PDB file of C-alpha atoms in Angstrom:
ATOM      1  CA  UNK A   1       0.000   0.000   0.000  1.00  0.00           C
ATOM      2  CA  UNK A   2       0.914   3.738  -0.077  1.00  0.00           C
ATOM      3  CA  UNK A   3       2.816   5.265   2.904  1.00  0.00           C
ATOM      4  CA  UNK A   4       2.774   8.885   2.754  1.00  0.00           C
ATOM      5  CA  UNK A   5       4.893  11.348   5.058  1.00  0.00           C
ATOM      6  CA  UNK A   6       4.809  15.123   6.292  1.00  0.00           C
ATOM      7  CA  UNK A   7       6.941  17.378   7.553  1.00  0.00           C
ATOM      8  CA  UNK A   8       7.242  19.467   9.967  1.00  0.00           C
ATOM      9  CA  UNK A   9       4.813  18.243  12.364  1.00  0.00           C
ATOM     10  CA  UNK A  10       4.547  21.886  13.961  1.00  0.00           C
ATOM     11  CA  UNK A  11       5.383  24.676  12.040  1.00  0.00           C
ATOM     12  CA  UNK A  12       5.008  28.994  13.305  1.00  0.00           C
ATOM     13  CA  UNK A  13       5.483  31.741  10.999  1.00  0.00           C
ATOM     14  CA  UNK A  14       5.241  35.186  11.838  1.00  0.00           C
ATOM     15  CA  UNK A  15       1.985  36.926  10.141  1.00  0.00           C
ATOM     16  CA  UNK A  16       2.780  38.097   6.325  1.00  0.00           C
ATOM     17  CA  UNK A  17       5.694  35.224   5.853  1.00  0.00           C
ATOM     18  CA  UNK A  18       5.904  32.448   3.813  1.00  0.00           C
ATOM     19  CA  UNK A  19       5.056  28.434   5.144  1.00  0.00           C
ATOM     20  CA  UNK A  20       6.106  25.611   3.324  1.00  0.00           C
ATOM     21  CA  UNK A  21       4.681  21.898   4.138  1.00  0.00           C
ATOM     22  CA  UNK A  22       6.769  18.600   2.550  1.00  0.00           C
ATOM     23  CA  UNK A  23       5.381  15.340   1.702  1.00  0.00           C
ATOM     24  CA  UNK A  24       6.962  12.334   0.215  1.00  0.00           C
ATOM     25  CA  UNK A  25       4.924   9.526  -1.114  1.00  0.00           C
ATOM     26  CA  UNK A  26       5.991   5.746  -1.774  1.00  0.00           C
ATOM     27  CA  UNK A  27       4.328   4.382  -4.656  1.00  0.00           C
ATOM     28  CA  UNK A  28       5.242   6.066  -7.915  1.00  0.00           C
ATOM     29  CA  UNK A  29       1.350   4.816  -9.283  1.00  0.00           C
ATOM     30  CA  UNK A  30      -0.025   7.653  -7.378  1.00  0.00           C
ATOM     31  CA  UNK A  31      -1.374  10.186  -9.117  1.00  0.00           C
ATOM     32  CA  UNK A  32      -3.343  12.444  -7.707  1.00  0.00           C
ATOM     33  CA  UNK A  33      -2.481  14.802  -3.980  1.00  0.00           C
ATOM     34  CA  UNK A  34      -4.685  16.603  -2.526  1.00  0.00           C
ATOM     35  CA  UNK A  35      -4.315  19.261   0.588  1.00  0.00           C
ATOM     36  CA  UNK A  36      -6.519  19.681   3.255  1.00  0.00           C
ATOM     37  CA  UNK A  37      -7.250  22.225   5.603  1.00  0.00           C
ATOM     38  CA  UNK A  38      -8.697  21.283   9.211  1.00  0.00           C
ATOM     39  CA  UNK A  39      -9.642  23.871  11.753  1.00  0.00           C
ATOM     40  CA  UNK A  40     -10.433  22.947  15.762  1.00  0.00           C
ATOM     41  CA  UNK A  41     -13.047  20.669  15.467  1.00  0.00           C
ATOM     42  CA  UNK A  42     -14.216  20.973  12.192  1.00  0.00           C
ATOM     43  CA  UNK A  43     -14.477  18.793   9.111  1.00  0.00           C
ATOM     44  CA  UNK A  44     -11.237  18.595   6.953  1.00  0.00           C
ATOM     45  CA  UNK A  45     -11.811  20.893   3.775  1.00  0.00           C
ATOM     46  CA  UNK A  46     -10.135  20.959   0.430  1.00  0.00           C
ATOM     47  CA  UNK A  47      -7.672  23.554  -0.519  1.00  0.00           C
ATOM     48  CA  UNK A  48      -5.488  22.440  -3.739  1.00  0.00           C
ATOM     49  CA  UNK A  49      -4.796  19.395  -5.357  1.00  0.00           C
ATOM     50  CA  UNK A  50      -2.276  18.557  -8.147  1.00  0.00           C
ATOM     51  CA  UNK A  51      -2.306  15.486 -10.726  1.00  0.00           C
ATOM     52  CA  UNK A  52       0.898  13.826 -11.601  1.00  0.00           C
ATOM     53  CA  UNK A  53       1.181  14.990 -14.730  1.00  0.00           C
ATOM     54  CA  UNK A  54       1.038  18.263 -13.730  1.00  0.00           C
ATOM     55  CA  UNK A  55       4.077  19.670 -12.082  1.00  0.00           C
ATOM     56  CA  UNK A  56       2.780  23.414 -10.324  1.00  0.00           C
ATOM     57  CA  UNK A  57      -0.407  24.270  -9.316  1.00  0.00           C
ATOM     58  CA  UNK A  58      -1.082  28.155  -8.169  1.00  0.00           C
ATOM     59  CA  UNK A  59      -4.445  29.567  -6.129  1.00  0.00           C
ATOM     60  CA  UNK A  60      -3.647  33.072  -4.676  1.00  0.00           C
ATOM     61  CA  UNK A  61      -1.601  32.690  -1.784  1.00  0.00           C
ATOM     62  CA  UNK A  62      -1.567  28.537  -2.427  1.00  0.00           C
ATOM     63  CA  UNK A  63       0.207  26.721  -4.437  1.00  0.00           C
ATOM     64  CA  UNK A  64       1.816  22.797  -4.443  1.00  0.00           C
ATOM     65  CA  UNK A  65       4.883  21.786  -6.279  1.00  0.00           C
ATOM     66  CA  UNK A  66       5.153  17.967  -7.473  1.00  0.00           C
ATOM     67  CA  UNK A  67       8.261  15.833  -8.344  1.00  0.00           C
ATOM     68  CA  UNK A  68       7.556  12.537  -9.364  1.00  0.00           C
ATOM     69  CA  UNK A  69      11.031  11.483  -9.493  1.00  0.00           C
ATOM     70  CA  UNK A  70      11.807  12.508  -5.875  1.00  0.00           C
ATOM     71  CA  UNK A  71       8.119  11.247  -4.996  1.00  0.00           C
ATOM     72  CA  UNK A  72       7.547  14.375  -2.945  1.00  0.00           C
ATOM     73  CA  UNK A  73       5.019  17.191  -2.968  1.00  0.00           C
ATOM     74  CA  UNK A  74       5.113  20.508  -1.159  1.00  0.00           C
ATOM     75  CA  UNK A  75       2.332  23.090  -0.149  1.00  0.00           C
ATOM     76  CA  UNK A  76       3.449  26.538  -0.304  1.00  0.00           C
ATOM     77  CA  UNK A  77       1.526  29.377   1.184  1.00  0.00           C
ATOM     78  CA  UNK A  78       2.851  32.895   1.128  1.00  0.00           C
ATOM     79  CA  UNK A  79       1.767  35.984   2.771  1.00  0.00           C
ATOM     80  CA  UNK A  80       0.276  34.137   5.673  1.00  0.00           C
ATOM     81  CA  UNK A  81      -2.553  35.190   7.643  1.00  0.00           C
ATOM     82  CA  UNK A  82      -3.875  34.649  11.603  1.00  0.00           C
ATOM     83  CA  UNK A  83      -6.945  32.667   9.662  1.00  0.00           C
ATOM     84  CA  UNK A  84      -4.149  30.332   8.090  1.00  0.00           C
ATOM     85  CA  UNK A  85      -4.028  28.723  11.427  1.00  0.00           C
ATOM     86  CA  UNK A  86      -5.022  25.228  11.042  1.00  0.00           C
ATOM     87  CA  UNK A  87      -3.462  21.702  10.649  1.00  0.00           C
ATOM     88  CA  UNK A  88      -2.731  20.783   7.312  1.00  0.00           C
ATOM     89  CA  UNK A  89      -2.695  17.074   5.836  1.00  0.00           C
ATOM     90  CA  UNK A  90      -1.607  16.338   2.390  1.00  0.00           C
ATOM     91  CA  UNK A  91      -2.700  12.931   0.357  1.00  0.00           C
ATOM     92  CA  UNK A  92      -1.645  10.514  -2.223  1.00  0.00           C
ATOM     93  CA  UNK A  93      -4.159   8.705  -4.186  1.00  0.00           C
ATOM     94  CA  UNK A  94      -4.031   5.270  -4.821  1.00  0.00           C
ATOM     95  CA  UNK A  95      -5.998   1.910  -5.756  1.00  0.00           C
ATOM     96  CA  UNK A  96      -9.303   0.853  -7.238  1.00  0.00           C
ATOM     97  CA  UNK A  97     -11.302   3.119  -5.608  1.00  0.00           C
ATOM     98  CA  UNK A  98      -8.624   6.206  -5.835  1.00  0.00           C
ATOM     99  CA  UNK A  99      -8.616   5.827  -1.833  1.00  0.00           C
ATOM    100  CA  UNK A 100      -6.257   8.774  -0.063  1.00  0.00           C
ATOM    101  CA  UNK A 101      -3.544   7.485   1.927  1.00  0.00           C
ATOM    102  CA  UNK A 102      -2.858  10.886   4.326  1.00  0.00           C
ATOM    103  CA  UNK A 103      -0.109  12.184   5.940  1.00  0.00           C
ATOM    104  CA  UNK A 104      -0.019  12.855   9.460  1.00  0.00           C
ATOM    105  CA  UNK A 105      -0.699  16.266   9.481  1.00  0.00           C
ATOM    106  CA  UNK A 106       1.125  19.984  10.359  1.00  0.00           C
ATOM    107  CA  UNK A 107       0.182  22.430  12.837  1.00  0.00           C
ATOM    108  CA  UNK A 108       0.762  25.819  11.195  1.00  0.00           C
ATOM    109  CA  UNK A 109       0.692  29.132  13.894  1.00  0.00           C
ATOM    110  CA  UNK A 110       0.419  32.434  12.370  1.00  0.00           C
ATOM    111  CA  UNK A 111       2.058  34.838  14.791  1.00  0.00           C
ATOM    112  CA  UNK A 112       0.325  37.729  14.519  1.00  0.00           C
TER     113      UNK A 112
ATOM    114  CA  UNK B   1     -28.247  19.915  -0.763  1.00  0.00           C
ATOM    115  CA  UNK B   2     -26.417  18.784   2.152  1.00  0.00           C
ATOM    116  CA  UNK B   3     -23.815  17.300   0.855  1.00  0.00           C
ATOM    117  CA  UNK B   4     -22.645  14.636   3.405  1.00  0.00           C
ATOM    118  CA  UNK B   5     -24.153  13.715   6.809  1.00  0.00           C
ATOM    119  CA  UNK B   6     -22.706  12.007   9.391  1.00  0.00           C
ATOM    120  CA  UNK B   7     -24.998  11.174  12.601  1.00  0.00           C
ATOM    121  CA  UNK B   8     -24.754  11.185  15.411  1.00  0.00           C
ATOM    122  CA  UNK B   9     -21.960  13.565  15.735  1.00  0.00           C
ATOM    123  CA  UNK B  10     -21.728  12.233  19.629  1.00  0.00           C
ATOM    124  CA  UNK B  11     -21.821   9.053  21.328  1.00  0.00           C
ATOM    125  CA  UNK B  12     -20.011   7.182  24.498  1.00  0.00           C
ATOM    126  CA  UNK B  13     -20.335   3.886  24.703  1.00  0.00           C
ATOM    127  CA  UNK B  14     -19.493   1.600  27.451  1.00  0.00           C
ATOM    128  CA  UNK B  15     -17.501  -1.297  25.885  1.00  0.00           C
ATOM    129  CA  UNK B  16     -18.914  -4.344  24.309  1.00  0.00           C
ATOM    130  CA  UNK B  17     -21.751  -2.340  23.524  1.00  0.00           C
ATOM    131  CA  UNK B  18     -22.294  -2.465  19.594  1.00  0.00           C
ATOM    132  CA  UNK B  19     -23.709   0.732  17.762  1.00  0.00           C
ATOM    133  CA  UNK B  20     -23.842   2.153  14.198  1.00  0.00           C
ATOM    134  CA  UNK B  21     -22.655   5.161  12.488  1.00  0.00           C
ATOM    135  CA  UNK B  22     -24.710   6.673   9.774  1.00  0.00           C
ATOM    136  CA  UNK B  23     -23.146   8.326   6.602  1.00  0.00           C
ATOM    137  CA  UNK B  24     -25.866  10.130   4.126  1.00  0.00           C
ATOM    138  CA  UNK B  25     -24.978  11.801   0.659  1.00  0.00           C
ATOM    139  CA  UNK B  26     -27.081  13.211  -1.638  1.00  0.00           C
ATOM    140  CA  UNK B  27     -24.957  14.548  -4.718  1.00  0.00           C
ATOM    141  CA  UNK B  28     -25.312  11.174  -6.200  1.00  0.00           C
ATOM    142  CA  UNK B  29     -21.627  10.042  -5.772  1.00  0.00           C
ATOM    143  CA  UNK B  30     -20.378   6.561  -6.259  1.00  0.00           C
ATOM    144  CA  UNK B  31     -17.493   6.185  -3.879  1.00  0.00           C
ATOM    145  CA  UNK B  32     -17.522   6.334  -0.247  1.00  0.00           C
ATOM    146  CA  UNK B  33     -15.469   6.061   2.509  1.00  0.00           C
ATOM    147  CA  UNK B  34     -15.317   5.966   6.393  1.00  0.00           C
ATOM    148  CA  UNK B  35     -12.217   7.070   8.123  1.00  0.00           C
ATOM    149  CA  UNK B  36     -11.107   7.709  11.274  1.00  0.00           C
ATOM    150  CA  UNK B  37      -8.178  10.152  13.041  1.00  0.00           C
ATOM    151  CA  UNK B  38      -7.125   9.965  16.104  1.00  0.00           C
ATOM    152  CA  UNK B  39      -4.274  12.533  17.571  1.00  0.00           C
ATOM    153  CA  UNK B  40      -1.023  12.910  15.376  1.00  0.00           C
ATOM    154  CA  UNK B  41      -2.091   9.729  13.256  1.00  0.00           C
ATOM    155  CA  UNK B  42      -3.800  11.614  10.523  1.00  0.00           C
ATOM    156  CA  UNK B  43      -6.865   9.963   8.910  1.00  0.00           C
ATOM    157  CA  UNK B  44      -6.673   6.265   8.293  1.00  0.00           C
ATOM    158  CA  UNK B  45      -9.032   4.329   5.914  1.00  0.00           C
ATOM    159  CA  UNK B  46     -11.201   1.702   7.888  1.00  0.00           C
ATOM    160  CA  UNK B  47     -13.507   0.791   4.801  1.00  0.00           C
ATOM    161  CA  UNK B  48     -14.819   1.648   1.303  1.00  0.00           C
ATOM    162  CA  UNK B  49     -16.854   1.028  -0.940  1.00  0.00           C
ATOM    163  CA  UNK B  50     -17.222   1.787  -5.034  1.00  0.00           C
ATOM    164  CA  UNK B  51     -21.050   1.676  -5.257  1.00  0.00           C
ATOM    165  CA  UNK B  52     -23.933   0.123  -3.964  1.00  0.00           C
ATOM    166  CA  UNK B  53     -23.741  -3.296  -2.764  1.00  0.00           C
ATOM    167  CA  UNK B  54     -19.579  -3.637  -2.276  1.00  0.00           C
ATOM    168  CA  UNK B  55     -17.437  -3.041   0.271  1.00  0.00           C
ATOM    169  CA  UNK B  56     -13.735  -3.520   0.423  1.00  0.00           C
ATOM    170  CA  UNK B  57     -11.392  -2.870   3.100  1.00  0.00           C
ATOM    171  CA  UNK B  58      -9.028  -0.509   4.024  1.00  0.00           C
ATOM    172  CA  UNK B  59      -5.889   0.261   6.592  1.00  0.00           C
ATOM    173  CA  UNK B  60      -7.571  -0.318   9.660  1.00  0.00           C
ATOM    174  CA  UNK B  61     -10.871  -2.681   9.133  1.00  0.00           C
ATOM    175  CA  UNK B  62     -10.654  -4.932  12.408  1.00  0.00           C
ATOM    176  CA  UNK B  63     -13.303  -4.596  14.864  1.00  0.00           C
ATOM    177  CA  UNK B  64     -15.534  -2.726  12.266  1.00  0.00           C
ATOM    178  CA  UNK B  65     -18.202  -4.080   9.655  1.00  0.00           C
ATOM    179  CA  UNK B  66     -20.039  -1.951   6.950  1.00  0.00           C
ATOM    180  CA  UNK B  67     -23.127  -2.055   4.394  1.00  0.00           C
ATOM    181  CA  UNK B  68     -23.637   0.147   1.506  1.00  0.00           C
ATOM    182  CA  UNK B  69     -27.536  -1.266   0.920  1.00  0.00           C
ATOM    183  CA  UNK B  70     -28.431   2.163  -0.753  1.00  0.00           C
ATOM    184  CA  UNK B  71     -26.336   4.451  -2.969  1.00  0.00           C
ATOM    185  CA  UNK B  72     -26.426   7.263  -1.045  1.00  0.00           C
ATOM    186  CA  UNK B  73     -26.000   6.058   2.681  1.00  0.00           C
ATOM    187  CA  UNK B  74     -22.960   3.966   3.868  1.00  0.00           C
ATOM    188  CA  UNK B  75     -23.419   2.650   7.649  1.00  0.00           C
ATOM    189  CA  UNK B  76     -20.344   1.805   9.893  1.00  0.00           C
ATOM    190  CA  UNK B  77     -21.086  -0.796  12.578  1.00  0.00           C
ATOM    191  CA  UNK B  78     -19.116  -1.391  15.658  1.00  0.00           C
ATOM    192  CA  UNK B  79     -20.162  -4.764  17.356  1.00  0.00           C
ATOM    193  CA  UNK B  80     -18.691  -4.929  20.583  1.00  0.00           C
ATOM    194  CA  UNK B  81     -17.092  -1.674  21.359  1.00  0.00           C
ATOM    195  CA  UNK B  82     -13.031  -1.376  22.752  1.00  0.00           C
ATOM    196  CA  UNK B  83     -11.672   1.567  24.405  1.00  0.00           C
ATOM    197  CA  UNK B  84      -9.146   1.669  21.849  1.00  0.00           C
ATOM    198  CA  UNK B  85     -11.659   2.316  19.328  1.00  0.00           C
ATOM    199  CA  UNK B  86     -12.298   5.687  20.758  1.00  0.00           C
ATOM    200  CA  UNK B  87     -11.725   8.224  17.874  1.00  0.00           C
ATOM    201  CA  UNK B  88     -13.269  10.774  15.366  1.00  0.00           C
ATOM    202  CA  UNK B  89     -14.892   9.249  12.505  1.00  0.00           C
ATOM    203  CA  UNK B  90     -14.868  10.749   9.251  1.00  0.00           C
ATOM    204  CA  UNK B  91     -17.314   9.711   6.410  1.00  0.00           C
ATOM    205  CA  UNK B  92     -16.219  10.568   3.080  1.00  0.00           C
ATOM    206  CA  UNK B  93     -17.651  10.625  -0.584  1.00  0.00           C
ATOM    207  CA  UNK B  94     -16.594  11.348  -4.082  1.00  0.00           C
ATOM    208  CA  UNK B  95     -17.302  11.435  -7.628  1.00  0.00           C
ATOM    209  CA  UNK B  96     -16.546   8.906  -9.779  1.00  0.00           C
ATOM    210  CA  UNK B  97     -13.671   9.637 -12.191  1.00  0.00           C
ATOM    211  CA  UNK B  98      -9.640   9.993 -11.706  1.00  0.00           C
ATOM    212  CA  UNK B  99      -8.526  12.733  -9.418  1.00  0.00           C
ATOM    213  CA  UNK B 100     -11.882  14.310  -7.685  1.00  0.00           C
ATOM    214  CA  UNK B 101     -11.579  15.162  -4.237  1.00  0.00           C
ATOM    215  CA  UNK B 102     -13.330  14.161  -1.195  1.00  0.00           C
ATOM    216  CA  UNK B 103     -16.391  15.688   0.142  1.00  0.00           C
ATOM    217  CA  UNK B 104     -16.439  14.927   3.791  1.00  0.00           C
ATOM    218  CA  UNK B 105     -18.605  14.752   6.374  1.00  0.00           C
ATOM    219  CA  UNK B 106     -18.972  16.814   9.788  1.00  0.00           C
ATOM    220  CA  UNK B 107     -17.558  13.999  11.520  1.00  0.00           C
ATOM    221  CA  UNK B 108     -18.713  11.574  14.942  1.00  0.00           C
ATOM    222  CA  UNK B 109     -16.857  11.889  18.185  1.00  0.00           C
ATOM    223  CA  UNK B 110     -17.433   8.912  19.441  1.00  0.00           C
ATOM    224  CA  UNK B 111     -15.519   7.611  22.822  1.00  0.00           C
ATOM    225  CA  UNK B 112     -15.747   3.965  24.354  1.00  0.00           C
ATOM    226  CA  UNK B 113     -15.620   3.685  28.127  1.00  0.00           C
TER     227      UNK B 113
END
């Protein structure tokens, strides 16, 4: 099956820098990596995804990076905000149903 | 359109008690999914299933059974309850079709005494 790790596990950033969020993946049949954004208590919610064959993806202050050769995936958030606050899990997608293998998740602190 | 419903979003048990956990979707989706996450684990996959009628299993499927007997509702059963299977539970759905991302639901706190 697919094993997918994150780092950092924590991760603070003073209000207005940049964050960065790194996941490597193990099975090079993945194709598709999602990034979700969980608040306190809430439901995890969708902010980006990427396909393999696809090597940048941008959204405002969002973006993910892919390299399929390194098996690795990064989540890249610039001017960051109080309201970026949140734990962040990225995915690799894998098997007959496309099932998401997650990582285990960053706690991102904007300072303000 | 409510997307998907989990209920209820509470629930102790004491253990060996058995209970079920509803998961409702009405945006017609074929895949679904139950998950759970406990702390600094992430989400892991307990069961699935690609349409009506199957189920397959996932990371973590012991001491859990499910049924997908309608399209849109996939039920999670827990027959005799363990402490250790105190947890969130997330339900999950998606569109059929490579690379569509999950819908999920609002989640089940449930915690086994």
């Amino acid at each position: 099956g697919e094993n997918v790790e994150q780092h950092p596990s924590t991760l603070s950033v003073q209000e207005g820098d940049s964050a960065v969020i790194k996941c490597t993946y193990s099975d090079s049949a993945s194709n598709y990596f999602p990034w979700y954004k969980q608040e306190l208590g809430k439901r995890p919610q969708l902010i980006i995804d990427i396909r393999s064959n696809v090597g940048e993806k941008k959204d405002q202050r969002i973006a993910v990076t892919l390299n399929k050769t390194a098996k690795h995936f990064s989540l890249h958030i610039t001017e960051t905000q109080p309201e970026d606050s949140a734990v962040y899990f990225c995915a690799a997608s894998l098997g007959s149903a496309r099932q998401l293998t997650f990582g285990s998740g960053t706690q991102l602190t904007v300072l303000p | 359109n409510a997307g998907v419903t989990q209920t209820p979003k509470f629930r102790v048990l004491k253990t060996g008690q058995s209970m079920t956990l509803l998961c409702a979707q009405d945006m017609n989706h074929e895949y679904m999914y139950w998950y759970r996450q406990d702390p600094g684990m992430g989400l892991r996959l307990i069961h699935y299933s690609v349409g009506e009628g199957t189920t397959a299993k996932g990371e973590v499927p012991d001491g859990y059974n499910v049924s997908r007997l309608k399209k849109q509702n996939f039920l999670l059963g827990l027959e005799s309850a363990a402490p250790s299977q105190t947890s969130v539970y997330f339900c999950a759905s998606r569109k059929q079709g490579a690379g569509s991302g999950y819908t999920f639901g609002s989640g089940t706190r449930l915690t086994v005494v």
